[in-house]
PDB file of C-alpha atoms in Angstrom:
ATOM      1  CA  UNK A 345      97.905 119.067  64.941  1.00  0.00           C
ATOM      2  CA  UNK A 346      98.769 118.086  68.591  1.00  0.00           C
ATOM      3  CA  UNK A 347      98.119 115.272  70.190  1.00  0.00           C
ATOM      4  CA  UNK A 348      95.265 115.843  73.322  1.00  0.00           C
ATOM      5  CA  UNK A 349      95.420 114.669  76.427  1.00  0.00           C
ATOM      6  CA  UNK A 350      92.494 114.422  78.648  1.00  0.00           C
ATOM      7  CA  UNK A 351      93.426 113.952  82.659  1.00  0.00           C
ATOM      8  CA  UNK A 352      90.193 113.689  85.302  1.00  0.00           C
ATOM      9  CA  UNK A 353      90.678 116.898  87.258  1.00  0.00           C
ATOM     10  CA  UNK A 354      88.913 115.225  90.289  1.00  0.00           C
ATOM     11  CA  UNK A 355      91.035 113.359  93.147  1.00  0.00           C
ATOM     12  CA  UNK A 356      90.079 110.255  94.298  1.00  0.00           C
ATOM     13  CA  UNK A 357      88.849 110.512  98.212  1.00  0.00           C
ATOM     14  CA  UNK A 358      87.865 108.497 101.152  1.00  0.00           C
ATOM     15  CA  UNK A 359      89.092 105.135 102.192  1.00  0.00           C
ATOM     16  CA  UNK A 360      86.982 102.343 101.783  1.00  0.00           C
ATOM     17  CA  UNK A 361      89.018 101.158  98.944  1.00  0.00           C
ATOM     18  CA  UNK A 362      92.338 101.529 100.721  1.00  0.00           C
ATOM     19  CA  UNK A 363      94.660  98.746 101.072  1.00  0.00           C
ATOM     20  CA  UNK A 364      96.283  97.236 104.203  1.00  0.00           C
ATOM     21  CA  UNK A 365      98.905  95.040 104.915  1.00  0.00           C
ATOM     22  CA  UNK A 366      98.907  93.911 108.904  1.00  0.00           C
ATOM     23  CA  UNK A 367      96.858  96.465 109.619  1.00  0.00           C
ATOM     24  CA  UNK A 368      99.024  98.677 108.155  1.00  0.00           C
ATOM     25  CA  UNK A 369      97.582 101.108 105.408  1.00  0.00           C
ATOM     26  CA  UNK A 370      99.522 101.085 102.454  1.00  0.00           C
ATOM     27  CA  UNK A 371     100.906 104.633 100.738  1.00  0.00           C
ATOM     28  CA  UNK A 372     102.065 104.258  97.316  1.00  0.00           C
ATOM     29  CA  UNK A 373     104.319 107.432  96.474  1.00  0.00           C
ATOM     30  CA  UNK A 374     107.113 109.002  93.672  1.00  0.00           C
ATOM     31  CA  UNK A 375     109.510 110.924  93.590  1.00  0.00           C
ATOM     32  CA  UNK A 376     109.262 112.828  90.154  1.00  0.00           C
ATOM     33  CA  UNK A 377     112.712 113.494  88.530  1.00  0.00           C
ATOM     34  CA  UNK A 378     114.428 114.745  85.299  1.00  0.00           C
ATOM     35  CA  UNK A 379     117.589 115.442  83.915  1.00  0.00           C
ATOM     36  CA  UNK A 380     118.388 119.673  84.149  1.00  0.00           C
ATOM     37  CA  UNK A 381     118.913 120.936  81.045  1.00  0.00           C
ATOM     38  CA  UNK A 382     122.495 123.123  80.659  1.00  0.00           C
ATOM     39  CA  UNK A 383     122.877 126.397  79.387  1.00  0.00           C
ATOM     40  CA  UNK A 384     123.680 125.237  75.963  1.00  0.00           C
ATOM     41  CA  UNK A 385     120.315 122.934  75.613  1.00  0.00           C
ATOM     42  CA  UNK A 386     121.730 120.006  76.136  1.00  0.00           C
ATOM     43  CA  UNK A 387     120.560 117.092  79.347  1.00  0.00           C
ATOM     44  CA  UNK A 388     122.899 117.661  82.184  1.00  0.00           C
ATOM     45  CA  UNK A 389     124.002 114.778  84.225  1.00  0.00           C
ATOM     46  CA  UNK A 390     122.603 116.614  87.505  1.00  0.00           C
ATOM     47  CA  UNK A 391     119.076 115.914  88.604  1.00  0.00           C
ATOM     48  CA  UNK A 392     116.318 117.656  89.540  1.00  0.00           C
ATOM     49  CA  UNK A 393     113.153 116.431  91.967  1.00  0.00           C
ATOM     50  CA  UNK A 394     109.838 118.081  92.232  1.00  0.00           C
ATOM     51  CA  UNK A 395     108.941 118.190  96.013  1.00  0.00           C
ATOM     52  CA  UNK A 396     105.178 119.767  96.509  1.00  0.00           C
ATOM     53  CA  UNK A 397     103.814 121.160  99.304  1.00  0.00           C
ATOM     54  CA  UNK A 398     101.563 119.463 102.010  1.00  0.00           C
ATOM     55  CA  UNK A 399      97.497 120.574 101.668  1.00  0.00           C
ATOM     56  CA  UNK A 400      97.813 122.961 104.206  1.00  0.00           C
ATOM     57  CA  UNK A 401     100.826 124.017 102.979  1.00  0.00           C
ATOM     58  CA  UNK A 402     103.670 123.186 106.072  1.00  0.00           C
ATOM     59  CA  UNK A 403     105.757 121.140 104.870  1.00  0.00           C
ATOM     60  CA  UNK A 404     107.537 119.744 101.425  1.00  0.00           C
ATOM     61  CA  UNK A 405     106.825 116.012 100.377  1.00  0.00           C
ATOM     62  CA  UNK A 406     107.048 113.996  97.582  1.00  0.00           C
ATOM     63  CA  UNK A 407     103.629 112.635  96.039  1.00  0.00           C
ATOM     64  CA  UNK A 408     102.145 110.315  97.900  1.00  0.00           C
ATOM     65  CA  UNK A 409      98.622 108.863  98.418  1.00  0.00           C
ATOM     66  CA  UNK A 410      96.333 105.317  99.286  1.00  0.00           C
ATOM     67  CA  UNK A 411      97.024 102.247  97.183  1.00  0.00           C
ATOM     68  CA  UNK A 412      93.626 101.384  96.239  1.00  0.00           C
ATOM     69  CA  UNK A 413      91.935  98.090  95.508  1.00  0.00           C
ATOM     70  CA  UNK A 414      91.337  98.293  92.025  1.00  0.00           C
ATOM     71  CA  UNK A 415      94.511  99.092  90.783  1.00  0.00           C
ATOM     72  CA  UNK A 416      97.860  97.895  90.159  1.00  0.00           C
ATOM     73  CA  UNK A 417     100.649  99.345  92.448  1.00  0.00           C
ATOM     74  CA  UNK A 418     102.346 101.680  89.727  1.00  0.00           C
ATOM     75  CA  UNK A 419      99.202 102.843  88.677  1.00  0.00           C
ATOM     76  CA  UNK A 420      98.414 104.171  92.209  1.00  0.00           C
ATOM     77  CA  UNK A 421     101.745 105.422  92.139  1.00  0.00           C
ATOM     78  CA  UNK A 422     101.408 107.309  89.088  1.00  0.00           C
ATOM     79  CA  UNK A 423      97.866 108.459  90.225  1.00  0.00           C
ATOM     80  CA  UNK A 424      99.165 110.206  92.833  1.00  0.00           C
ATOM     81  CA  UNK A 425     102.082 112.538  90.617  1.00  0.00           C
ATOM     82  CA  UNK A 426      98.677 113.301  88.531  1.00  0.00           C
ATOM     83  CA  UNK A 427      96.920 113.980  91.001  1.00  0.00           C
ATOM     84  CA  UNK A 428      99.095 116.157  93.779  1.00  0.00           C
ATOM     85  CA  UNK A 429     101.777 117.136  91.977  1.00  0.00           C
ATOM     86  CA  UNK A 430     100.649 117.228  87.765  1.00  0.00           C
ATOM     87  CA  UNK A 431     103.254 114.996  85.823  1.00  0.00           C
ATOM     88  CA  UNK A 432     103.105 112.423  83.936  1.00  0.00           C
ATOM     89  CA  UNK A 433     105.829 109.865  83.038  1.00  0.00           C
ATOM     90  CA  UNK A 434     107.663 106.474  83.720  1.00  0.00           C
ATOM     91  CA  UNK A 435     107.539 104.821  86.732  1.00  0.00           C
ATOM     92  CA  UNK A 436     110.775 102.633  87.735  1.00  0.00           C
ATOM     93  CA  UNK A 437     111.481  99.889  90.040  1.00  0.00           C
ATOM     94  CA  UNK A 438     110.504 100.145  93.472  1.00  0.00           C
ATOM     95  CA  UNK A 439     113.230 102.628  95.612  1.00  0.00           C
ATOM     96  CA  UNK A 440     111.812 100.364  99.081  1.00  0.00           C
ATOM     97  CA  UNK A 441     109.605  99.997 102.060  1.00  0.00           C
ATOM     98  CA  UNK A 442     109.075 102.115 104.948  1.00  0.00           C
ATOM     99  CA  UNK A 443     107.282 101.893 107.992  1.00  0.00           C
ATOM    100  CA  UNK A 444     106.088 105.154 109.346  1.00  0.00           C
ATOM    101  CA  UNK A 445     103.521 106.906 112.337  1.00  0.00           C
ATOM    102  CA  UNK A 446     101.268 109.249 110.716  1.00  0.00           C
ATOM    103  CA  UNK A 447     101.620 112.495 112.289  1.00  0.00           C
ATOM    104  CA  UNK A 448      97.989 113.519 112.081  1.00  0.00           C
ATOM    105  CA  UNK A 449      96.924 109.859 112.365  1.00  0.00           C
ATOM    106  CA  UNK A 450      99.045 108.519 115.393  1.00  0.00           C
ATOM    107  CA  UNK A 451      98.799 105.021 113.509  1.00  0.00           C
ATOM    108  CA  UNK A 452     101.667 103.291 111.694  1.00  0.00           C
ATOM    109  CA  UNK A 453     101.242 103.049 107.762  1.00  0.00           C
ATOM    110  CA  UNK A 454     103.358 101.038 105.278  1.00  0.00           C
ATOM    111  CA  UNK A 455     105.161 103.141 102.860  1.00  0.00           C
ATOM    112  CA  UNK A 456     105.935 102.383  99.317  1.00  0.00           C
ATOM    113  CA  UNK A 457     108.035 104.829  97.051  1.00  0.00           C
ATOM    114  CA  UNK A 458     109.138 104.796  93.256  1.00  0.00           C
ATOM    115  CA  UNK A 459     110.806 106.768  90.658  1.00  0.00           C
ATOM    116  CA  UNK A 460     109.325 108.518  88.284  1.00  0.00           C
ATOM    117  CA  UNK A 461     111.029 110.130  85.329  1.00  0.00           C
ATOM    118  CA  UNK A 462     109.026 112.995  84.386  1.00  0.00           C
ATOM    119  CA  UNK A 463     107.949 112.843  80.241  1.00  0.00           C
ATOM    120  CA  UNK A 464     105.470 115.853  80.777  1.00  0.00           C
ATOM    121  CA  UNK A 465     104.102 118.239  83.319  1.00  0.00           C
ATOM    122  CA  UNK A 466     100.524 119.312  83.136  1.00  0.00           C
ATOM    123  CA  UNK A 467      99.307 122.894  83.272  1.00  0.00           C
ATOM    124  CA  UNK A 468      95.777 122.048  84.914  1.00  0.00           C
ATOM    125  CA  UNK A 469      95.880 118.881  87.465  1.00  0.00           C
ATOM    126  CA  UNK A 470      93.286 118.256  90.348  1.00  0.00           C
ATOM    127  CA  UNK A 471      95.155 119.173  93.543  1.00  0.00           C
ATOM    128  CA  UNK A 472      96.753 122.600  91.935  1.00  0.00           C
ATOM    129  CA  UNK A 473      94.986 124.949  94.189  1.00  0.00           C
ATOM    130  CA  UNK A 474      95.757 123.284  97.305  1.00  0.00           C
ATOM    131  CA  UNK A 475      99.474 122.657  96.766  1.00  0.00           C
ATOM    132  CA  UNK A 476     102.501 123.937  94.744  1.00  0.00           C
ATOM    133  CA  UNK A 477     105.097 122.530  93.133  1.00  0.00           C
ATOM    134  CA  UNK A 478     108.483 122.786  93.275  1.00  0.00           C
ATOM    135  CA  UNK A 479     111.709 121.239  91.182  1.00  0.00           C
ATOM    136  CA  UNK A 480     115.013 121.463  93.088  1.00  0.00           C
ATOM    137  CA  UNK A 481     118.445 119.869  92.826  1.00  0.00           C
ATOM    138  CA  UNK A 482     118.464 116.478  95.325  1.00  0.00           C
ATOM    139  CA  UNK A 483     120.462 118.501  97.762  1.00  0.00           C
ATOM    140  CA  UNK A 484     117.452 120.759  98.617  1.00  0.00           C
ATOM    141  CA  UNK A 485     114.480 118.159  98.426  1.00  0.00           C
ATOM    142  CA  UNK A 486     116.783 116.204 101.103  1.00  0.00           C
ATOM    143  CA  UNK A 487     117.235 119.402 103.380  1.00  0.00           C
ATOM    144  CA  UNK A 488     113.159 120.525 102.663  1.00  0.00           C
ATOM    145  CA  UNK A 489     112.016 117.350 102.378  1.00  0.00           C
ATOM    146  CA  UNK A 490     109.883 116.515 105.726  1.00  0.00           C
ATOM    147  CA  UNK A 491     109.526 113.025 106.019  1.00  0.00           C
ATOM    148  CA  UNK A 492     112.748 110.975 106.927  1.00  0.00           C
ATOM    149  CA  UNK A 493     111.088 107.810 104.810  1.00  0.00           C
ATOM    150  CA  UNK A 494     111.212 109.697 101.831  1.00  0.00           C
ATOM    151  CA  UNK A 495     114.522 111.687 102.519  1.00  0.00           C
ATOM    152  CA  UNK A 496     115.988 107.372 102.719  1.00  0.00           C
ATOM    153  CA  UNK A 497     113.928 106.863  99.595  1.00  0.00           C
ATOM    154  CA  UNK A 498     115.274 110.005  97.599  1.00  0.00           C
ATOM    155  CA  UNK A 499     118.964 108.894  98.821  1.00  0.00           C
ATOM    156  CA  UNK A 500     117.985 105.253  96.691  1.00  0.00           C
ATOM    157  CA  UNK A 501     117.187 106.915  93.960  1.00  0.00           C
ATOM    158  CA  UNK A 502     120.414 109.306  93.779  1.00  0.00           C
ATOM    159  CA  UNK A 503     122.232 106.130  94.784  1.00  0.00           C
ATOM    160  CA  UNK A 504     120.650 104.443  92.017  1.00  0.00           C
ATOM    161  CA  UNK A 505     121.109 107.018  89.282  1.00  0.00           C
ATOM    162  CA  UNK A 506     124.852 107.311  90.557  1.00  0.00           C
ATOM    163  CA  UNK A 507     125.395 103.556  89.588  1.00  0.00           C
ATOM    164  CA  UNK A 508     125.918 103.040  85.533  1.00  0.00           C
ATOM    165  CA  UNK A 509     124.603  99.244  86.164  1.00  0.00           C
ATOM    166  CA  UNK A 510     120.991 101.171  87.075  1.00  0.00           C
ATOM    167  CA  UNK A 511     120.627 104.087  84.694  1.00  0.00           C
ATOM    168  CA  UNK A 512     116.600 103.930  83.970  1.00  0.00           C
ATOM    169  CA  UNK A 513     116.388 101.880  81.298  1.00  0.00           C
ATOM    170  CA  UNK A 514     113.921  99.368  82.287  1.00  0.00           C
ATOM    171  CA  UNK A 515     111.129 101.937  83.430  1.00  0.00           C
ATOM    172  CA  UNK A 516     107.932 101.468  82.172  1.00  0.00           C
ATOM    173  CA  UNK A 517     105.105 103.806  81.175  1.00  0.00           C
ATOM    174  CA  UNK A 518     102.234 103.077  83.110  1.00  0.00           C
ATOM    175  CA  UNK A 519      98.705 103.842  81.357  1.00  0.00           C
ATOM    176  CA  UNK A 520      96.163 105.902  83.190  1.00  0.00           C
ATOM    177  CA  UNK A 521      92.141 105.927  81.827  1.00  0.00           C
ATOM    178  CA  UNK A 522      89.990 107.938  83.016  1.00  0.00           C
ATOM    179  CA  UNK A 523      88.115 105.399  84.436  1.00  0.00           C
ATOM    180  CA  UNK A 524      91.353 104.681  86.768  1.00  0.00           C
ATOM    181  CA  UNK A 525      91.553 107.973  87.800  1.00  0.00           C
ATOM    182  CA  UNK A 526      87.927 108.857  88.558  1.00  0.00           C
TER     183      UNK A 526
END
């Protein structure tokens, strides 16, 4: 028998529970990755990202969402892949900080992105009929990719992958209740 997961299908809205820093409301976001698999079944050195689309369906992105109070910054982080884009897996060290103007806000947010190496992608998740999901190679999510934040913070992570002295050992599987997520 198979082990069962159970995932709240239900996003978290609204802000009164947001975080701010200077004013600044923080974003906590990931860029999901994985290792492609080659022909003969084996893991390929080239990597793949999983860019989704925006709610109304414009633009690509990477997950991304508010930081909330009650939670630890990789579990908002890993909220967020649940919850927009449907994977699960290990969050690594932070890829930076970016400062950025809300297009639909006109206010400047604080911008904080990790890695996450995908361990499993869900077939139901809450935001599934509002965006898609896509997996390209890193050459593609740059070029799609909308936000020149996350197109810096995707160039970290290939940077970091690149480097043998930072191959993702040291990632660590964060822990999601349901009580976190609803």
């Amino acid at each position: 028998m198979g082990v069962e997961k159970m995932v709240c299908l239900v996003s978290r809205t609204g802000r009164q529970f947001q975080r701010y820093n200077k004013g600044r409301r923080q974003v906590v976001g990931c860029i999901p990755y994985r290792f492609k698999l080659s022909n003969d079944g084996k893991i390929s050195d080239e990597v793949e990202v999983l860019v989704i689309s925006s709610q109304k369906g414009h633009a690509l992105m990477f997950p991304k969402g508010g930081w909330e109070i009650d939670e630890s910054i990789e579990e908002a982080a890993s909220r967020e892949c649940i919850e927009e884009a449907g994977v699960l897996g290990n969050i690594g060290h932070q890829l930076g900080k970016w400062d950025f103007l809300s297009k639909s806000r006109g206010t400047y947010y604080e911008g904080l992105m990790f890695p996450m190496l995908v361990t499993e992608q869900l077939e139901l998740w809450p935001e599934q009929h509002v965006r898609q999901r896509i997996w390209m190679n890193v050459v593609e999510a740059r070029e799609a990719c909308r936000d020149w934040w996350m197109k810096e913070a995707l160039d970290v992570l290939v940077e970091r992958l690149s480097s043998p002295m930072n191959q993702p050992k040291e990632d660590k599987t964060i822990s999601i209740s349901i009580e976190t997520m609803c």
